[in-house]
Every structure is written in C-alpha cells, then in structure tokens.
Amino acid sequence: MRSARLLACAVLAVLLAGCGMLPGTGDEEPDDVATSSPGEPATMPSEIPSWLLECGSSDDERDELQLSTLDLTQATWAMPAGFQRASGYVEDNPVETLHSIWVAEPADPPLPSLNVVNVVLYTDVDWGDLADGCGRVPLAAVEEKLARYRDQIGATPMGEATMTEVSGLPAVTQEVGLASYDYVGYWLFSSDQLLHVYCQWTSDSYRATITSGCDELVASVQVPDA
C-alpha cells in the first residue's frame, strides 16, 4: 500500500462525528464516430485534448486526489472475525445525503457501547467545477471540503491525514478525537459519492480490538468495476 503526505502545510480535518446510539434502541452510429466512403481512409480527430493525454500519467508528487469512477454504493465488505452486526446506531452527523449505514461490534468479548466499526455511504457529493477532465481534484479542494465537515462536528486531528487505498482506489485516512471516543477513518470519494469506513473506541484499552477488526474490514472492501 502506497502512503504519502496528503497536504504539505495543513492537517486535513475529519468527515464525520460518527455513530451515536438511538434513543432507546440504438442502432444509429454515435455522432462522434468517424466514417468514410468505401476505399477512403477513415478520418481521425487532428488533436487530442492535453488533459486526456495526461490522464494516464502517474506522478506521486501531484497535489491532487483521483476520484473513483465506480459506483461506490455497490461496494461489498466482510464481517471482521469476532464481530457481529450491531443495532441501535444511527449516523448522528451526516455530512452529505445519507445512503446507508452498516455497523458491527465485537462479540467475544463484547465491549461497551460506541466501540464499533462502521461503513457509511453518501450520495450527492458536489465538487462543482473543481474536478478536471481526468476526474482529479486539487488537494486544496479536499481540504476545504473536510474543513466544512470539521466545523460541523468539532473534531480534533490526532495525526496527519495521509493518502492510502481502499479496494485499490485512492483514499484518505486519518485518526481523530471527539469528546466521547476516538476513531480512525478511511474516505473514498467518487465524483458524487463517498464511502466512509471508520472504527471507533472509547478507551485505549479497547483500541487494539477495534483497530484489528478495522484493518480486516478495510482490506475486505471491494468496489465492482461493472
């Protein structure tokens, strides 16, 4: 897994405040296809946009985040060993349009409430005109979006945000602290969706159990390419 500094001069903020307990519980040719008469060579565009030529480049020093082109709502993942589905939880600070939430908790031994691993899916994420023709956005734009989320939840970074991968796709990870618990989060963006995996613990004594399950959960995430 490749890891690199996400921002040179700023620590990225977190996305979510996390889980909280529920109270009490055609046949026609496309216009852009070149055609020719029999015996004549087909014509091709004379110029290729510069951004298209650059899309295949791989520059580790680019200050951009590559957005996924896949449907993140079709992602799958596996239950970590020793965990079970948890009930009674809601996403108490949704930062975009909430699509779904999945929560699991340690089963043997069980841990107190709020010690859980989560997968939350959002839709209607708006990058405006910030994404280029290759589906990349400046990291400054990512920072601005995350700062808005941070203002909403009042979280404190526990370390610097870094680039990572989820299902082989570029993502962001960071540990953060809140009043009731700390968590490590993974954020995978597309042009209009967000898949957020995060795993939270209320005490350092529970951290190893949660992060072990979290590593297994993140490694199991698969986003189909069709």
mmCIF file with all atom_site columns, C-alpha atoms in Angstrom, residues 62-170:
data_model
loop_
_atom_site.group_PDB
_atom_site.id
_atom_site.type_symbol
_atom_site.label_atom_id
_atom_site.label_alt_id
_atom_site.label_comp_id
_atom_site.label_asym_id
_atom_site.label_entity_id
_atom_site.label_seq_id
_atom_site.pdbx_PDB_ins_code
_atom_site.Cartn_x
_atom_site.Cartn_y
_atom_site.Cartn_z
_atom_site.occupancy
_atom_site.B_iso_or_equiv
_atom_site.pdbx_formal_charge
_atom_site.auth_seq_id
_atom_site.auth_comp_id
_atom_site.auth_asym_id
_atom_site.auth_atom_id
_atom_site.pdbx_PDB_model_num
ATOM 1   C CA . ARG A 1 62  ? 0.764   15.677  -7.862  1.00 0.00 ? 62  ARG A CA 1
ATOM 2   C CA . ASP A 1 63  ? -1.203  17.715  -5.364  1.00 0.00 ? 63  ASP A CA 1
ATOM 3   C CA . GLU A 1 64  ? -4.455  16.110  -6.476  1.00 0.00 ? 64  GLU A CA 1
ATOM 4   C CA . LEU A 1 65  ? -6.826  13.367  -5.426  1.00 0.00 ? 65  LEU A CA 1
ATOM 5   C CA . GLN A 1 66  ? -8.070  10.964  -8.105  1.00 0.00 ? 66  GLN A CA 1
ATOM 6   C CA . LEU A 1 67  ? -11.809 10.453  -7.775  1.00 0.00 ? 67  LEU A CA 1
ATOM 7   C CA . SER A 1 68  ? -13.192 6.989   -8.394  1.00 0.00 ? 68  SER A CA 1
ATOM 8   C CA . THR A 1 69  ? -15.357 6.452   -11.464 1.00 0.00 ? 69  THR A CA 1
ATOM 9   C CA . LEU A 1 70  ? -17.106 3.438   -9.922  1.00 0.00 ? 70  LEU A CA 1
ATOM 10  C CA . ASP A 1 71  ? -20.485 3.206   -8.210  1.00 0.00 ? 71  ASP A CA 1
ATOM 11  C CA . LEU A 1 72  ? -19.486 3.170   -4.566  1.00 0.00 ? 72  LEU A CA 1
ATOM 12  C CA . THR A 1 73  ? -22.998 2.211   -3.456  1.00 0.00 ? 73  THR A CA 1
ATOM 13  C CA . GLN A 1 74  ? -22.320 -1.235  -4.962  1.00 0.00 ? 74  GLN A CA 1
ATOM 14  C CA . ALA A 1 75  ? -19.377 -1.859  -2.631  1.00 0.00 ? 75  ALA A CA 1
ATOM 15  C CA . THR A 1 76  ? -19.234 -5.035  -0.556  1.00 0.00 ? 76  THR A CA 1
ATOM 16  C CA . TRP A 1 77  ? -17.268 -5.956  2.546   1.00 0.00 ? 77  TRP A CA 1
ATOM 17  C CA . ALA A 1 78  ? -16.916 -8.809  5.015   1.00 0.00 ? 78  ALA A CA 1
ATOM 18  C CA . MET A 1 79  ? -17.632 -9.080  8.719   1.00 0.00 ? 79  MET A CA 1
ATOM 19  C CA . PRO A 1 80  ? -14.373 -8.981  10.696  1.00 0.00 ? 80  PRO A CA 1
ATOM 20  C CA . ALA A 1 81  ? -13.611 -12.082 12.773  1.00 0.00 ? 81  ALA A CA 1
ATOM 21  C CA . GLY A 1 82  ? -15.056 -11.849 16.263  1.00 0.00 ? 82  GLY A CA 1
ATOM 22  C CA . PHE A 1 83  ? -17.576 -9.141  15.302  1.00 0.00 ? 83  PHE A CA 1
ATOM 23  C CA . GLN A 1 84  ? -21.336 -9.185  14.792  1.00 0.00 ? 84  GLN A CA 1
ATOM 24  C CA . ARG A 1 85  ? -23.941 -6.797  13.372  1.00 0.00 ? 85  ARG A CA 1
ATOM 25  C CA . ALA A 1 86  ? -24.892 -4.071  15.812  1.00 0.00 ? 86  ALA A CA 1
ATOM 26  C CA . SER A 1 87  ? -28.288 -2.488  16.203  1.00 0.00 ? 87  SER A CA 1
ATOM 27  C CA . GLY A 1 88  ? -29.459 0.760   17.731  1.00 0.00 ? 88  GLY A CA 1
ATOM 28  C CA . TYR A 1 89  ? -26.972 3.014   15.939  1.00 0.00 ? 89  TYR A CA 1
ATOM 29  C CA . VAL A 1 90  ? -27.545 5.960   13.615  1.00 0.00 ? 90  VAL A CA 1
ATOM 30  C CA . GLU A 1 91  ? -25.223 8.359   11.819  1.00 0.00 ? 91  GLU A CA 1
ATOM 31  C CA . ASP A 1 92  ? -25.832 11.347  14.036  1.00 0.00 ? 92  ASP A CA 1
ATOM 32  C CA . ASN A 1 93  ? -23.915 13.870  11.908  1.00 0.00 ? 93  ASN A CA 1
ATOM 33  C CA . PRO A 1 94  ? -24.427 13.023  8.225   1.00 0.00 ? 94  PRO A CA 1
ATOM 34  C CA . VAL A 1 95  ? -22.256 15.311  6.116   1.00 0.00 ? 95  VAL A CA 1
ATOM 35  C CA . GLU A 1 96  ? -23.864 14.566  2.741   1.00 0.00 ? 96  GLU A CA 1
ATOM 36  C CA . THR A 1 97  ? -27.024 12.781  1.630   1.00 0.00 ? 97  THR A CA 1
ATOM 37  C CA . LEU A 1 98  ? -27.024 9.554   3.642   1.00 0.00 ? 98  LEU A CA 1
ATOM 38  C CA . HIS A 1 99  ? -27.443 6.413   1.529   1.00 0.00 ? 99  HIS A CA 1
ATOM 39  C CA . SER A 1 100 ? -26.809 3.671   4.078   1.00 0.00 ? 100 SER A CA 1
ATOM 40  C CA . ILE A 1 101 ? -25.025 2.772   7.301   1.00 0.00 ? 101 ILE A CA 1
ATOM 41  C CA . TRP A 1 102 ? -23.630 -0.574  8.479   1.00 0.00 ? 102 TRP A CA 1
ATOM 42  C CA . VAL A 1 103 ? -22.322 -1.107  11.999  1.00 0.00 ? 103 VAL A CA 1
ATOM 43  C CA . ALA A 1 104 ? -20.647 -4.069  13.706  1.00 0.00 ? 104 ALA A CA 1
ATOM 44  C CA . GLU A 1 105 ? -19.418 -4.603  17.251  1.00 0.00 ? 105 GLU A CA 1
ATOM 45  C CA . PRO A 1 106 ? -17.105 -7.062  18.999  1.00 0.00 ? 106 PRO A CA 1
ATOM 46  C CA . ALA A 1 107 ? -18.959 -10.215 20.044  1.00 0.00 ? 107 ALA A CA 1
ATOM 47  C CA . ASP A 1 108 ? -16.446 -12.145 22.143  1.00 0.00 ? 108 ASP A CA 1
ATOM 48  C CA . PRO A 1 109 ? -15.848 -10.487 24.409  1.00 0.00 ? 109 PRO A CA 1
ATOM 49  C CA . PRO A 1 110 ? -18.428 -7.731  23.968  1.00 0.00 ? 110 PRO A CA 1
ATOM 50  C CA . LEU A 1 111 ? -17.334 -4.163  24.577  1.00 0.00 ? 111 LEU A CA 1
ATOM 51  C CA . PRO A 1 112 ? -19.294 -1.149  25.858  1.00 0.00 ? 112 PRO A CA 1
ATOM 52  C CA . SER A 1 113 ? -21.456 0.913   23.523  1.00 0.00 ? 113 SER A CA 1
ATOM 53  C CA . LEU A 1 114 ? -19.757 3.086   20.882  1.00 0.00 ? 114 LEU A CA 1
ATOM 54  C CA . ASN A 1 115 ? -16.883 0.636   20.395  1.00 0.00 ? 115 ASN A CA 1
ATOM 55  C CA . VAL A 1 116 ? -17.830 -0.271  16.822  1.00 0.00 ? 116 VAL A CA 1
ATOM 56  C CA . VAL A 1 117 ? -16.710 -0.414  13.187  1.00 0.00 ? 117 VAL A CA 1
ATOM 57  C CA . ASN A 1 118 ? -18.811 1.319   10.540  1.00 0.00 ? 118 ASN A CA 1
ATOM 58  C CA . VAL A 1 119 ? -19.322 1.653   6.788   1.00 0.00 ? 119 VAL A CA 1
ATOM 59  C CA . VAL A 1 120 ? -21.318 4.710   5.723   1.00 0.00 ? 120 VAL A CA 1
ATOM 60  C CA . LEU A 1 121 ? -22.259 5.557   2.139   1.00 0.00 ? 121 LEU A CA 1
ATOM 61  C CA . TYR A 1 122 ? -23.203 9.045   0.956   1.00 0.00 ? 122 TYR A CA 1
ATOM 62  C CA . THR A 1 123 ? -24.523 10.395  -2.346  1.00 0.00 ? 123 THR A CA 1
ATOM 63  C CA . ASP A 1 124 ? -24.915 13.888  -3.861  1.00 0.00 ? 124 ASP A CA 1
ATOM 64  C CA . VAL A 1 125 ? -21.324 14.886  -3.086  1.00 0.00 ? 125 VAL A CA 1
ATOM 65  C CA . ASP A 1 126 ? -20.677 18.057  -5.089  1.00 0.00 ? 126 ASP A CA 1
ATOM 66  C CA . TRP A 1 127 ? -17.206 19.058  -6.317  1.00 0.00 ? 127 TRP A CA 1
ATOM 67  C CA . GLY A 1 128 ? -18.583 21.820  -8.551  1.00 0.00 ? 128 GLY A CA 1
ATOM 68  C CA . ASP A 1 129 ? -16.134 22.649  -11.348 1.00 0.00 ? 129 ASP A CA 1
ATOM 69  C CA . LEU A 1 130 ? -13.101 21.630  -9.289  1.00 0.00 ? 130 LEU A CA 1
ATOM 70  C CA . ALA A 1 131 ? -12.624 18.230  -10.945 1.00 0.00 ? 131 ALA A CA 1
ATOM 71  C CA . ASP A 1 132 ? -10.561 18.216  -14.148 1.00 0.00 ? 132 ASP A CA 1
ATOM 72  C CA . GLY A 1 133 ? -11.256 16.136  -17.268 1.00 0.00 ? 133 GLY A CA 1
ATOM 73  C CA . CYS A 1 134 ? -9.455  13.179  -15.685 1.00 0.00 ? 134 CYS A CA 1
ATOM 74  C CA . GLY A 1 135 ? -11.603 13.211  -12.552 1.00 0.00 ? 135 GLY A CA 1
ATOM 75  C CA . ARG A 1 136 ? -8.956  14.692  -10.259 1.00 0.00 ? 136 ARG A CA 1
ATOM 76  C CA . VAL A 1 137 ? -9.500  17.403  -7.686  1.00 0.00 ? 137 VAL A CA 1
ATOM 77  C CA . PRO A 1 138 ? -6.865  19.605  -6.043  1.00 0.00 ? 138 PRO A CA 1
ATOM 78  C CA . LEU A 1 139 ? -5.978  18.593  -2.514  1.00 0.00 ? 139 LEU A CA 1
ATOM 79  C CA . ALA A 1 140 ? -6.759  22.168  -1.522  1.00 0.00 ? 140 ALA A CA 1
ATOM 80  C CA . ALA A 1 141 ? -10.367 21.463  -2.554  1.00 0.00 ? 141 ALA A CA 1
ATOM 81  C CA . VAL A 1 142 ? -10.348 18.284  -0.473  1.00 0.00 ? 142 VAL A CA 1
ATOM 82  C CA . GLU A 1 143 ? -9.039  20.287  2.478   1.00 0.00 ? 143 GLU A CA 1
ATOM 83  C CA . GLU A 1 144 ? -11.799 22.854  2.056   1.00 0.00 ? 144 GLU A CA 1
ATOM 84  C CA . LYS A 1 145 ? -14.486 20.180  1.969   1.00 0.00 ? 145 LYS A CA 1
ATOM 85  C CA . LEU A 1 146 ? -13.087 18.407  5.010   1.00 0.00 ? 146 LEU A CA 1
ATOM 86  C CA . ALA A 1 147 ? -12.793 21.679  6.876   1.00 0.00 ? 147 ALA A CA 1
ATOM 87  C CA . ARG A 1 148 ? -16.514 22.196  6.376   1.00 0.00 ? 148 ARG A CA 1
ATOM 88  C CA . TYR A 1 149 ? -17.159 18.750  7.838   1.00 0.00 ? 149 TYR A CA 1
ATOM 89  C CA . ARG A 1 150 ? -14.828 19.522  10.748  1.00 0.00 ? 150 ARG A CA 1
ATOM 90  C CA . ASP A 1 151 ? -16.664 22.714  11.574  1.00 0.00 ? 151 ASP A CA 1
ATOM 91  C CA . GLN A 1 152 ? -19.845 20.693  11.759  1.00 0.00 ? 152 GLN A CA 1
ATOM 92  C CA . ILE A 1 153 ? -18.549 18.162  14.289  1.00 0.00 ? 153 ILE A CA 1
ATOM 93  C CA . GLY A 1 154 ? -15.781 19.901  16.223  1.00 0.00 ? 154 GLY A CA 1
ATOM 94  C CA . ALA A 1 155 ? -13.308 17.017  15.979  1.00 0.00 ? 155 ALA A CA 1
ATOM 95  C CA . THR A 1 156 ? -9.598  17.211  16.741  1.00 0.00 ? 156 THR A CA 1
ATOM 96  C CA . PRO A 1 157 ? -6.995  15.580  14.470  1.00 0.00 ? 157 PRO A CA 1
ATOM 97  C CA . MET A 1 158 ? -4.809  13.046  16.286  1.00 0.00 ? 158 MET A CA 1
ATOM 98  C CA . GLY A 1 159 ? -2.332  12.841  13.425  1.00 0.00 ? 159 GLY A CA 1
ATOM 99  C CA . GLU A 1 160 ? -1.798  13.976  9.881   1.00 0.00 ? 160 GLU A CA 1
ATOM 100 C CA . ALA A 1 161 ? -4.075  12.783  7.103   1.00 0.00 ? 161 ALA A CA 1
ATOM 101 C CA . THR A 1 162 ? -2.337  10.584  4.545   1.00 0.00 ? 162 THR A CA 1
ATOM 102 C CA . MET A 1 163 ? -3.103  9.018   1.191   1.00 0.00 ? 163 MET A CA 1
ATOM 103 C CA . THR A 1 164 ? -3.923  5.315   1.210   1.00 0.00 ? 164 THR A CA 1
ATOM 104 C CA . GLU A 1 165 ? -6.014  2.857   -0.802  1.00 0.00 ? 165 GLU A CA 1
ATOM 105 C CA . VAL A 1 166 ? -9.406  1.227   -0.294  1.00 0.00 ? 166 VAL A CA 1
ATOM 106 C CA . SER A 1 167 ? -10.265 -1.546  -2.761  1.00 0.00 ? 167 SER A CA 1
ATOM 107 C CA . GLY A 1 168 ? -7.166  -0.483  -4.717  1.00 0.00 ? 168 GLY A CA 1
ATOM 108 C CA . LEU A 1 169 ? -8.540  3.046   -5.159  1.00 0.00 ? 169 LEU A CA 1
ATOM 109 C CA . PRO A 1 170 ? -7.007  6.307   -3.861  1.00 0.00 ? 170 PRO A CA 1
#
